[in-house]
Coordinates of C-alpha atoms in Angstrom, one line a residue:
X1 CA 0.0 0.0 0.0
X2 CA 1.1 3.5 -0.7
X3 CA 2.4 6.3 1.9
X4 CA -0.7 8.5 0.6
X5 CA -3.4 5.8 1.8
X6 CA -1.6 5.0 5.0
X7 CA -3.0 6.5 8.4
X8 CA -1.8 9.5 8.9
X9 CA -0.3 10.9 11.5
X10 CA -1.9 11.3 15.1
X11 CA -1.7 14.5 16.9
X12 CA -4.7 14.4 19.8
X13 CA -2.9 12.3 22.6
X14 CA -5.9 11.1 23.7
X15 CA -5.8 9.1 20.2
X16 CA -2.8 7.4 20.9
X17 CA -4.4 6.7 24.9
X18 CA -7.5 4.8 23.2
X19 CA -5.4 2.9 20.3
X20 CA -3.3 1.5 23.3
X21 CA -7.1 0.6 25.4
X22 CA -8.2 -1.0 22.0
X23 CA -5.1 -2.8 21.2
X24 CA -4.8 -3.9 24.8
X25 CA -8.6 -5.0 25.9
X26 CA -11.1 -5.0 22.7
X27 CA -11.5 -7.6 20.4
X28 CA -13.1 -5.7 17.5
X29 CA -15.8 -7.8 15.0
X30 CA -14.4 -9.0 11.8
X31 CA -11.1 -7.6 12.7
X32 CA -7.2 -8.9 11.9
X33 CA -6.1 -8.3 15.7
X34 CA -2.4 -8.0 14.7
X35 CA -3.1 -5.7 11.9
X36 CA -5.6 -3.6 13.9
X37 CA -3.1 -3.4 17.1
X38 CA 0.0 -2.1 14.9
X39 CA -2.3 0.9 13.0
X40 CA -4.5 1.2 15.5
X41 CA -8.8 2.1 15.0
X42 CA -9.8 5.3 14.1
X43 CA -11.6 6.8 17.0
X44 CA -15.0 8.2 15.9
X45 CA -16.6 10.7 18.6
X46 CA -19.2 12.7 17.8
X47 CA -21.5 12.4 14.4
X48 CA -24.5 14.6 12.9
X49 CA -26.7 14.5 10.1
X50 CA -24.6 12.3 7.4
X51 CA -21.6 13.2 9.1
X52 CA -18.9 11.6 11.9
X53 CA -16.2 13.3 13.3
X54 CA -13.0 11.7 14.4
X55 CA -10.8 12.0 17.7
X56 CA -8.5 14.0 15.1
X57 CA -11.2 16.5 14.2
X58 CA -11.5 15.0 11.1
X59 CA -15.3 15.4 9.3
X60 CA -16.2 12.3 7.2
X61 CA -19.3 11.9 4.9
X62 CA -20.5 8.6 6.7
X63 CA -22.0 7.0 3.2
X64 CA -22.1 3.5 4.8
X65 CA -24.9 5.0 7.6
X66 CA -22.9 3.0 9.7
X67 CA -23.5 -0.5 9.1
X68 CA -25.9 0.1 6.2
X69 CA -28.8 1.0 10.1
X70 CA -28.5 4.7 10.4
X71 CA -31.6 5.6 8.5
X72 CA -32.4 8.7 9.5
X73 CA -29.1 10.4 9.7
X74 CA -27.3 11.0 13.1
X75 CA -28.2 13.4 16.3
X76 CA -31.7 12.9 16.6
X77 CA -32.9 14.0 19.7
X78 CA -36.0 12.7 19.6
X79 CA -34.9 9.0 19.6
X80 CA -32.6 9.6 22.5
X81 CA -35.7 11.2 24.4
X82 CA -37.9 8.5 23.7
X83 CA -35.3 6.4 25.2
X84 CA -34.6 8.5 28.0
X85 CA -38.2 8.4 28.6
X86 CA -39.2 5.0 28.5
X87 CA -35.6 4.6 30.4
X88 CA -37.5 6.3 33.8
X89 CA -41.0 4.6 33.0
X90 CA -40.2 1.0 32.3
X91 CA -36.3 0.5 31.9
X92 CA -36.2 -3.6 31.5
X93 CA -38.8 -6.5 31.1
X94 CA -38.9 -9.5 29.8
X95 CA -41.4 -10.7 27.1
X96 CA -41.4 -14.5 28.6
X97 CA -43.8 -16.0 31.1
X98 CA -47.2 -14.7 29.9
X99 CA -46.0 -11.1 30.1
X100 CA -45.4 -8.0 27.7
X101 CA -45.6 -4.3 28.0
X102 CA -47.0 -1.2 26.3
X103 CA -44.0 -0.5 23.7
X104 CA -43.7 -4.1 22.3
X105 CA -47.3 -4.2 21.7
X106 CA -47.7 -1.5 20.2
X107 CA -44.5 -1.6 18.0
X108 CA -45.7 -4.8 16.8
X109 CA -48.6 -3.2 15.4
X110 CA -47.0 -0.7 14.2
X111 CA -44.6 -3.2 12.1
X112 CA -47.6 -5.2 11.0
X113 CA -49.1 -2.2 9.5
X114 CA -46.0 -1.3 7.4
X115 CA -45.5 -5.4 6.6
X116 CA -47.0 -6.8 3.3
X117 CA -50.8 -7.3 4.1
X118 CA -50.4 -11.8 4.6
X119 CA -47.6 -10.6 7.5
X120 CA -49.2 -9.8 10.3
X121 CA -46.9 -11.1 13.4
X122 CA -43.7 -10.2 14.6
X123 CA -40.8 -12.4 17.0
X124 CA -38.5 -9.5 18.7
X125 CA -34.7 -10.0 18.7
X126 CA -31.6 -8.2 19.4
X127 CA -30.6 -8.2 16.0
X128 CA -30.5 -9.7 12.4
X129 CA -28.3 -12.5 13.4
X130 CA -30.3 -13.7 16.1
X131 CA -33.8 -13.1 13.6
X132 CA -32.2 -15.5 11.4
X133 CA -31.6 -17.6 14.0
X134 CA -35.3 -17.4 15.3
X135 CA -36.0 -18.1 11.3
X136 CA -34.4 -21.0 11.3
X137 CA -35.9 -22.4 14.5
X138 CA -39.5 -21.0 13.5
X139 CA -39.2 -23.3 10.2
X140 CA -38.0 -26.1 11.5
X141 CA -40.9 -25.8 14.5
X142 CA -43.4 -24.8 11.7
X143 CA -42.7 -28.6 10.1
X144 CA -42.6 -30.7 13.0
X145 CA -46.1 -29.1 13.8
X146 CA -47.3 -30.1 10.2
X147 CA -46.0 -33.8 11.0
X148 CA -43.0 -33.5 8.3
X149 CA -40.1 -33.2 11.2
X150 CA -37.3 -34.9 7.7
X151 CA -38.1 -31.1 6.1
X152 CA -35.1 -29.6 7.8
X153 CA -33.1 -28.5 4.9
X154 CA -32.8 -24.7 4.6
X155 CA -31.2 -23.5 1.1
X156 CA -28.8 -20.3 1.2
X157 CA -27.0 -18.8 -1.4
X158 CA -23.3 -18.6 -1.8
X159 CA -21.6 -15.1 -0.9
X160 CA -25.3 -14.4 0.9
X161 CA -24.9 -12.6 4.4
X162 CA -27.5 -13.8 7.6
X163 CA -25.2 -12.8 10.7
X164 CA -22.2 -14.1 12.4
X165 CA -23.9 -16.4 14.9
X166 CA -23.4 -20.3 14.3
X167 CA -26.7 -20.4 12.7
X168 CA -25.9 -16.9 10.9
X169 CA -22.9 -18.0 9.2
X170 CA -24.4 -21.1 8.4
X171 CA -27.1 -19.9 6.9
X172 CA -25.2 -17.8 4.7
X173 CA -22.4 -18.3 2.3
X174 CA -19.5 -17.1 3.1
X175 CA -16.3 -19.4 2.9
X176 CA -14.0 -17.5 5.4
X177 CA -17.1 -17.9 8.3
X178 CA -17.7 -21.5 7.3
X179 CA -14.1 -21.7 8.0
X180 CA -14.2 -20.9 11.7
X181 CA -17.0 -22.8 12.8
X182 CA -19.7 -21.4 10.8
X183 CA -21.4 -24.5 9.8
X184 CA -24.7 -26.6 10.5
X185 CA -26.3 -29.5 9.1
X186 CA -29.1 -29.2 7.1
X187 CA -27.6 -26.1 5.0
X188 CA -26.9 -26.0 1.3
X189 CA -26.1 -23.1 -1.1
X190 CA -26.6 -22.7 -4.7
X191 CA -24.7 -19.4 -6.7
X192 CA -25.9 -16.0 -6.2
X193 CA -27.1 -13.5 -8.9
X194 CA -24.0 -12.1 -9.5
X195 CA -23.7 -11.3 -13.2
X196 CA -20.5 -9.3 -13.4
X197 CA -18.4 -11.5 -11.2
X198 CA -19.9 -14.6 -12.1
X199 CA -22.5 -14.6 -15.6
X200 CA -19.5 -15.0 -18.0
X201 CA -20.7 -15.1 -21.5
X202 CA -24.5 -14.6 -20.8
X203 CA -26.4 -11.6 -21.1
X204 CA -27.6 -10.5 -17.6
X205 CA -31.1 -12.1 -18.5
X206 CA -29.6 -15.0 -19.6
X207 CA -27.7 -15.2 -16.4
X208 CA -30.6 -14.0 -13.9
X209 CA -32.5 -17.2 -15.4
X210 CA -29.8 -19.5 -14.9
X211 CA -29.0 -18.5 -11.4
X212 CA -32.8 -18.9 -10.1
X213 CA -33.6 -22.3 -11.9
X214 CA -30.5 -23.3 -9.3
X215 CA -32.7 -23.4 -6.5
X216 CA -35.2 -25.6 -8.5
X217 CA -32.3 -27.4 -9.1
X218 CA -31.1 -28.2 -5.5
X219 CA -34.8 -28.5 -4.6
X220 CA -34.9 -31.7 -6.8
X221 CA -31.1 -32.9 -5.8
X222 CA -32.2 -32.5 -2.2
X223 CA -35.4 -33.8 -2.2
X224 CA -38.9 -31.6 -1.3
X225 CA -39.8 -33.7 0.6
X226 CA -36.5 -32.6 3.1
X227 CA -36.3 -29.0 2.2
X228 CA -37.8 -26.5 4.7
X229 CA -37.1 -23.2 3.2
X230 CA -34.9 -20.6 1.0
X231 CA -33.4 -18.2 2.7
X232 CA -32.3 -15.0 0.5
X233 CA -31.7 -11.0 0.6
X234 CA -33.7 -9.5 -2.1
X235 CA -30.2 -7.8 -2.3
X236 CA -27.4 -8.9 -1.3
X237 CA -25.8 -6.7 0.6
X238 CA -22.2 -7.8 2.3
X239 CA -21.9 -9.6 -0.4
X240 CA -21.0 -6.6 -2.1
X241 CA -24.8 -4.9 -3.4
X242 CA -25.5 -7.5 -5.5
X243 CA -28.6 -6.5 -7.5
X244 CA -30.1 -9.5 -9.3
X245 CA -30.9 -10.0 -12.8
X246 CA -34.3 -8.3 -13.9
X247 CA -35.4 -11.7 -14.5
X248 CA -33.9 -13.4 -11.4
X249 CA -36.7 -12.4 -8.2
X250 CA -39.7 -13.4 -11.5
X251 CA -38.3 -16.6 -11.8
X252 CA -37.3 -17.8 -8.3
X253 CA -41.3 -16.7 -7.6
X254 CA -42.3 -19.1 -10.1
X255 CA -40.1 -21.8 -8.9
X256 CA -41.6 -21.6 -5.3
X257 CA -45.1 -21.4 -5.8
X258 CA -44.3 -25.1 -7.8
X259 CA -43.0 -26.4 -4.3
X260 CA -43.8 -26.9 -0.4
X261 CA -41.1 -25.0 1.1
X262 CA -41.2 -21.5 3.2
X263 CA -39.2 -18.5 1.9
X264 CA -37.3 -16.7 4.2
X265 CA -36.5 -12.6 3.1
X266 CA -33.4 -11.1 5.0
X267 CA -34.7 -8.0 4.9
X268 CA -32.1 -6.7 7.4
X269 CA -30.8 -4.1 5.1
X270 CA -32.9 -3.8 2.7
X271 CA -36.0 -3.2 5.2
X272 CA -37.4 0.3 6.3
X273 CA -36.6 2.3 3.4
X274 CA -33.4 1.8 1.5
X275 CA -35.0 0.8 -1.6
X276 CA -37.2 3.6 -1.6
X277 CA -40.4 0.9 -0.3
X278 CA -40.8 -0.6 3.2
X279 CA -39.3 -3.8 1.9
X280 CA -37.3 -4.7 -0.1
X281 CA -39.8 -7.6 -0.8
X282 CA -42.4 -4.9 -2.0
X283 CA -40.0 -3.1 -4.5
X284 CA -39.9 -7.1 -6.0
X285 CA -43.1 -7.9 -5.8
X286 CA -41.9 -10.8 -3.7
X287 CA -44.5 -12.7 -1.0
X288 CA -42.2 -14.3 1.5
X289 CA -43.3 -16.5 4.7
X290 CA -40.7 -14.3 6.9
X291 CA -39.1 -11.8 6.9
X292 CA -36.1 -11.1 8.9
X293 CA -35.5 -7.3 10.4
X294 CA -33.2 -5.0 12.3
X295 CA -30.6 -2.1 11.2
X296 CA -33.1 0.2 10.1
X297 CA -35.8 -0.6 12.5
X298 CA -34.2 1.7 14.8
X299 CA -31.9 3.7 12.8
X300 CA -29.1 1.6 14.8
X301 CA -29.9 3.8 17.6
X302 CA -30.2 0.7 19.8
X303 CA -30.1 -3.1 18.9
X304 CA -33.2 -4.5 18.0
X305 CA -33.9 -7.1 15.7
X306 CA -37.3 -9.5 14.7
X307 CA -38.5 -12.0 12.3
X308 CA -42.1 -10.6 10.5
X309 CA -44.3 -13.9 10.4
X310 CA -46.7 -14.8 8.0
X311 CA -50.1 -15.7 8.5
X312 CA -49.5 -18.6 7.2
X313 CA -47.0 -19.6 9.3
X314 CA -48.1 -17.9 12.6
X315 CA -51.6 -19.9 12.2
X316 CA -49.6 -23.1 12.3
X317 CA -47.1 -22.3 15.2
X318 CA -50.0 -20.9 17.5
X319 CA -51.5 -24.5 17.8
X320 CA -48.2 -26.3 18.3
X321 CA -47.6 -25.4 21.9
X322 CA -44.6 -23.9 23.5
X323 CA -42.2 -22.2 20.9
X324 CA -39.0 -23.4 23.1
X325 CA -36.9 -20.2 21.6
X326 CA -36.2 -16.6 22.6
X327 CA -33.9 -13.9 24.4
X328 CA -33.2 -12.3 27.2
X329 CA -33.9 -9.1 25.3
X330 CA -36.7 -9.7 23.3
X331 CA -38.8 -7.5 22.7
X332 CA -36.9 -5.0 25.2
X333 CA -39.0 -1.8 26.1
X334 CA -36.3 0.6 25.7
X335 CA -35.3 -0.7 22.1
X336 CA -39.1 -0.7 21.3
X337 CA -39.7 2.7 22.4
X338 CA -36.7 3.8 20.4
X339 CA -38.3 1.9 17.0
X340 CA -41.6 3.4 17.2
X341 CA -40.2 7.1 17.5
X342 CA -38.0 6.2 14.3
X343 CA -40.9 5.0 12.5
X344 CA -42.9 7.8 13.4
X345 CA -40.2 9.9 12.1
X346 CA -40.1 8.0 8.6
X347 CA -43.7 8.3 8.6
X348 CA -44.7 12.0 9.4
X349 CA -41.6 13.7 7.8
X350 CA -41.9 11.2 4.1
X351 CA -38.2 10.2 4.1
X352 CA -39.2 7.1 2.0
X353 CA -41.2 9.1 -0.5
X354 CA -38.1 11.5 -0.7
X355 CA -35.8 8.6 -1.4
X356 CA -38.0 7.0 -3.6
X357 CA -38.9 10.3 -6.1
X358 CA -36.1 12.7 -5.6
X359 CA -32.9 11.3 -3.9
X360 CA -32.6 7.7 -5.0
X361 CA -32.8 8.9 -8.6
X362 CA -30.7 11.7 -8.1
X363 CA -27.9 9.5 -6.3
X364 CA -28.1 6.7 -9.1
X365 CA -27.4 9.3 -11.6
X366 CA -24.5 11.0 -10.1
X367 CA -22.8 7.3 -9.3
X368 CA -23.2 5.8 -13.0
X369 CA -20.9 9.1 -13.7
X370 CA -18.0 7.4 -12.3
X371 CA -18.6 4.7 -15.0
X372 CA -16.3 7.0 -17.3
X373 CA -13.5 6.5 -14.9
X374 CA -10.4 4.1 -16.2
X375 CA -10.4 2.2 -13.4
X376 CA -14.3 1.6 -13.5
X377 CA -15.8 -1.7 -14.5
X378 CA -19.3 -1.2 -13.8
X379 CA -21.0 1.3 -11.4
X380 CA -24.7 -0.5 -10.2
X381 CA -27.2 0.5 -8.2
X382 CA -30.8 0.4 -6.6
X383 CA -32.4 3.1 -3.8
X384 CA -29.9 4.3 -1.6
X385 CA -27.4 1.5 -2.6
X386 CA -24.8 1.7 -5.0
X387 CA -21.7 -0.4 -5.8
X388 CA -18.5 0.4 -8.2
X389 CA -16.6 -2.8 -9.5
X390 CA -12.7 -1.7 -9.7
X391 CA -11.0 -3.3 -12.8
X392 CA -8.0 -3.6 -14.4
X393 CA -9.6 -4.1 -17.6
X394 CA -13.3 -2.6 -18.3
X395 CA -14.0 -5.1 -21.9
X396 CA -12.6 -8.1 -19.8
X397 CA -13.7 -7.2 -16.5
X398 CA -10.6 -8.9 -15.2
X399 CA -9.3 -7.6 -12.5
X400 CA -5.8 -6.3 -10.8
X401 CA -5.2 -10.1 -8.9
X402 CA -3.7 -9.7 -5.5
X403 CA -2.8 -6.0 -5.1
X404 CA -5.8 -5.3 -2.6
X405 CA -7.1 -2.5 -5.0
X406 CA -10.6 -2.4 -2.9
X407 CA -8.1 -1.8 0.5
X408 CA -6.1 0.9 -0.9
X409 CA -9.0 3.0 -2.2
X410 CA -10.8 2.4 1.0
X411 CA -7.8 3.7 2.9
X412 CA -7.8 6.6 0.3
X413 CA -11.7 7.3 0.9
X414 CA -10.6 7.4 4.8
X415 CA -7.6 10.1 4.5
X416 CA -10.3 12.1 2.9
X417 CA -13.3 12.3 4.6
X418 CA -15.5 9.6 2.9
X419 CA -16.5 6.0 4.6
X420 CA -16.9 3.6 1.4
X421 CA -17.1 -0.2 2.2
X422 CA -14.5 -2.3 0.0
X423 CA -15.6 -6.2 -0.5
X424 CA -13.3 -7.3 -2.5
X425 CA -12.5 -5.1 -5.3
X426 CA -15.8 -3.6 -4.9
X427 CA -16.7 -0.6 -3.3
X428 CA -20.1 -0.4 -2.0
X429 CA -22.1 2.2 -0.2
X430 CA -25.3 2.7 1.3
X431 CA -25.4 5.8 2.8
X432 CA -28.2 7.7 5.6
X433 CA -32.1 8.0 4.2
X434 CA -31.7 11.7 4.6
X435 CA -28.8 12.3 2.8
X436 CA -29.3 16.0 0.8
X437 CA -28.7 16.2 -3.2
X438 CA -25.7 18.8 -2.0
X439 CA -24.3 15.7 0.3
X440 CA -24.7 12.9 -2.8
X441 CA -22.9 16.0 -4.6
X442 CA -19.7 15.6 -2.1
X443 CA -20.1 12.0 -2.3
X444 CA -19.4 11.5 -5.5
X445 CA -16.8 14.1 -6.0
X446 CA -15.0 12.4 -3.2
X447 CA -15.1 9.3 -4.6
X448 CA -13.5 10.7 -8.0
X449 CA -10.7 12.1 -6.2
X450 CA -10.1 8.6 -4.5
X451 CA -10.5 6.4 -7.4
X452 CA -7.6 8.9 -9.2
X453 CA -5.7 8.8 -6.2
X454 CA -5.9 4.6 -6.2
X455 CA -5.5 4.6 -10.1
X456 CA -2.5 6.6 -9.3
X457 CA -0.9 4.0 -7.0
X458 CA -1.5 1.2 -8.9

């Protein structure tokens, strides 16, 4: 990596005081702890609007909304006083034991409302990863009621993202996870709907086809009479914003209504508004069983996650007896208080409207200028998501193997006041409901100047 994307140079001593507490006590998420204790985090402190400020005074245009949850743009007040407020009525109860409480009723509702009209029930979690844990237990329990325990086979796709818990990992499809004890029975993957990684000589319709009638596929290889569900993102996002295929969601609808087998949305990122509809299920046209939530939900205020439960489904489960699965924090009043003040925000002020006719457009436009760029292979998008493939060669799409192009424009984005995500050689962004035309403006001008500065290097 070049000098120019390294970190540069601390100067707040108090910096250098919370590298040394992180290298010596924190065990970061998805983190190389050697790497990270030698260059040490960047310390964010404050944030506002689409903006974070770092322990260096540096001002960064935060265009991943923090991990793809921070709807509604930073410093709120009004979620931190309906936290604060809930905080002196009701601080913590549990949902178990023939008990609930005013918020987690009425957020349920309020969920079921905004749900597609079948999905009218909702399982509270402390985030995606345990939803898709919940998902998995709720289909597996949904079966055994039905008297067909052998349908226990859940199919994922490869590169798909459900969490990091055992059951998260397992459930999606990524090989490093799999790796490190991120496996279950019961789990198989078909390809994902990637066309300019993976669709070769087809045309992207071509491809989109191809990659759905995999699931049909694997439904016959496994048997239907053993396969429980499909689990799936309507995009992928971790993956690196993977937008299917036009033809891909069309075809995968037709393939389930031919079988008896649930289907399972992630709708962790995609959910509350980044597609410019509720769901990223709506914007498809897609009818899943469940529909896993959380990020958005709260604008990643507080944790909070859920599974969305069909009718279907729920009318099944509510004669089997106990449902021997939850948390300690389901449902937690605090959390739900917190959701239903963010909702009511997205509601009453027409944020999704916003994104949907003015900002989403506006954004898509301004990123497929960076299609022009030399070291642009193809600049994709949908809502407020975006992704830009880096390539060594645009005709070929082949790419620069093993310099870590992704890493040093990422590390270029940092030094100048831009968050972009790099999977891979992709860069990928997903940045705050709220952002402005005059912010998507910035965005994309800084991430000109960092593609030229990485083009440079390389």
């Amino acid at each position: 990596m070049s000098k120019s994307a390294d970190v540069p140079q601390k100067k707040n001593p108090k910096t250098l005081e919370w590298q040394a507490l992180s290298g010596s006590h924190h065990l970061a998420p998805f983190s190389d702890y050697k790497q990270l204790k030698q260059v040490g985090p960047r310390i964010i402190t404050n944030a506002d609007g689409v903006y974070l400020w770092d322990s260096e005074g540096n001002k960064i245009l935060d265009a991943m909304a923090g991990l793809w949850c921070v709807a509604i743009g930073y410093g709120r007040d009004e979620l931190a006083d309906a936290a604060a407020k809930q905080m002196k009525e009701l601080p913590f109860y549990n949902t178990f034991f023939m008990t609930a409480h005013p918020p987690v009723l009425e957020l349920a509702k309020t969920i079921a409302e905004l749900a597609p009209a079948h999905m009218n029930h909702v399982f509270f979690t402390g985030s995606g990863s345990e939803g898709n844990d919940t998902m998995l237990r709720m289909v597996r329990h949904y079966w055994q009621v039905k008297g067909k325990p052998q349908k226990k086979v859940i199919i994922g796709r490869i590169n798909g993202y459900h969490g990091s818990t055992v059951a998260g990992a397992a459930l999606g499809g990524m090989q490093g996870m799999h790796d490190q004890g991120g496996t279950l029975p019961d789990i198989v993957h078909i390809p994902q709907p990637y066309w300019f990684g993976e669709g070769g000589d087809m045309s992207p319709a071509e491809f989109g086809i191809w990659a759905a009638d995999q699931l049909e596929k694997k439904i016959l290889e496994v048997g239907e009479d053993k396969v429980a569900a499909f689990i799936a993102e309507p995009i992928q996002g971790a993956g690196g914003v993977i937008i299917p295929p036009e033809t891909y969601w069309p075809r995968v609808r037709e393939i389930l209504a031919k079988y008896d087998i649930l289907f399972a949305a992630d709708e962790v990122i995609c959910g509350f508004g980044r597609t410019g509809e509720w769901f990223g299920s709506d914007y498809y046209g897609n009818t899943p069983d469940l529909m896993t939530i959380a990020k958005g939900l709260t604008s990643g205020y507080i944790p909070m996650g859920g599974l969305i439960v069909s009718d279907k489904v729920a009318d099944v489960i509510n004669e089997g007896g106990d449902f021997n699965h939850g948390f300690t924090y389901s449902g937690h009043p605090v959390a739900a208080a917190v959701a239903l003040e963010n909702l009511r925000i997205i509601r009453e002020e027409k944020i999704l409207e916003n994104v949907r006719e003015e900002t989403a457009p506006y954004l898509q436009k301004r990123l497929r200028e960076l299609a022009d760029h030399p070291l642009v292979g193809e600049v994709r998008g949908l809502g407020m998501l975006g992704a830009i493939e880096l390539v060594k060669d645009k005709a070929t799409r082949a790419r620069y193997e093993g310099k870590g192009v992704g890493m040093i424009c990422r590390g270029h984005c940092f030094n100048n006041g831009l968050i972009m995500r790099a999977v891979g050689d992709t860069m990928i962004i997903a940045p705050p409901l709220v952002i402005s035309k005059a912010e998507i403006d910035e965005l994309v001008e800084k991430a000109r100047k960092c593609l030229d500065l990485t083009l440079a290097d390389l």
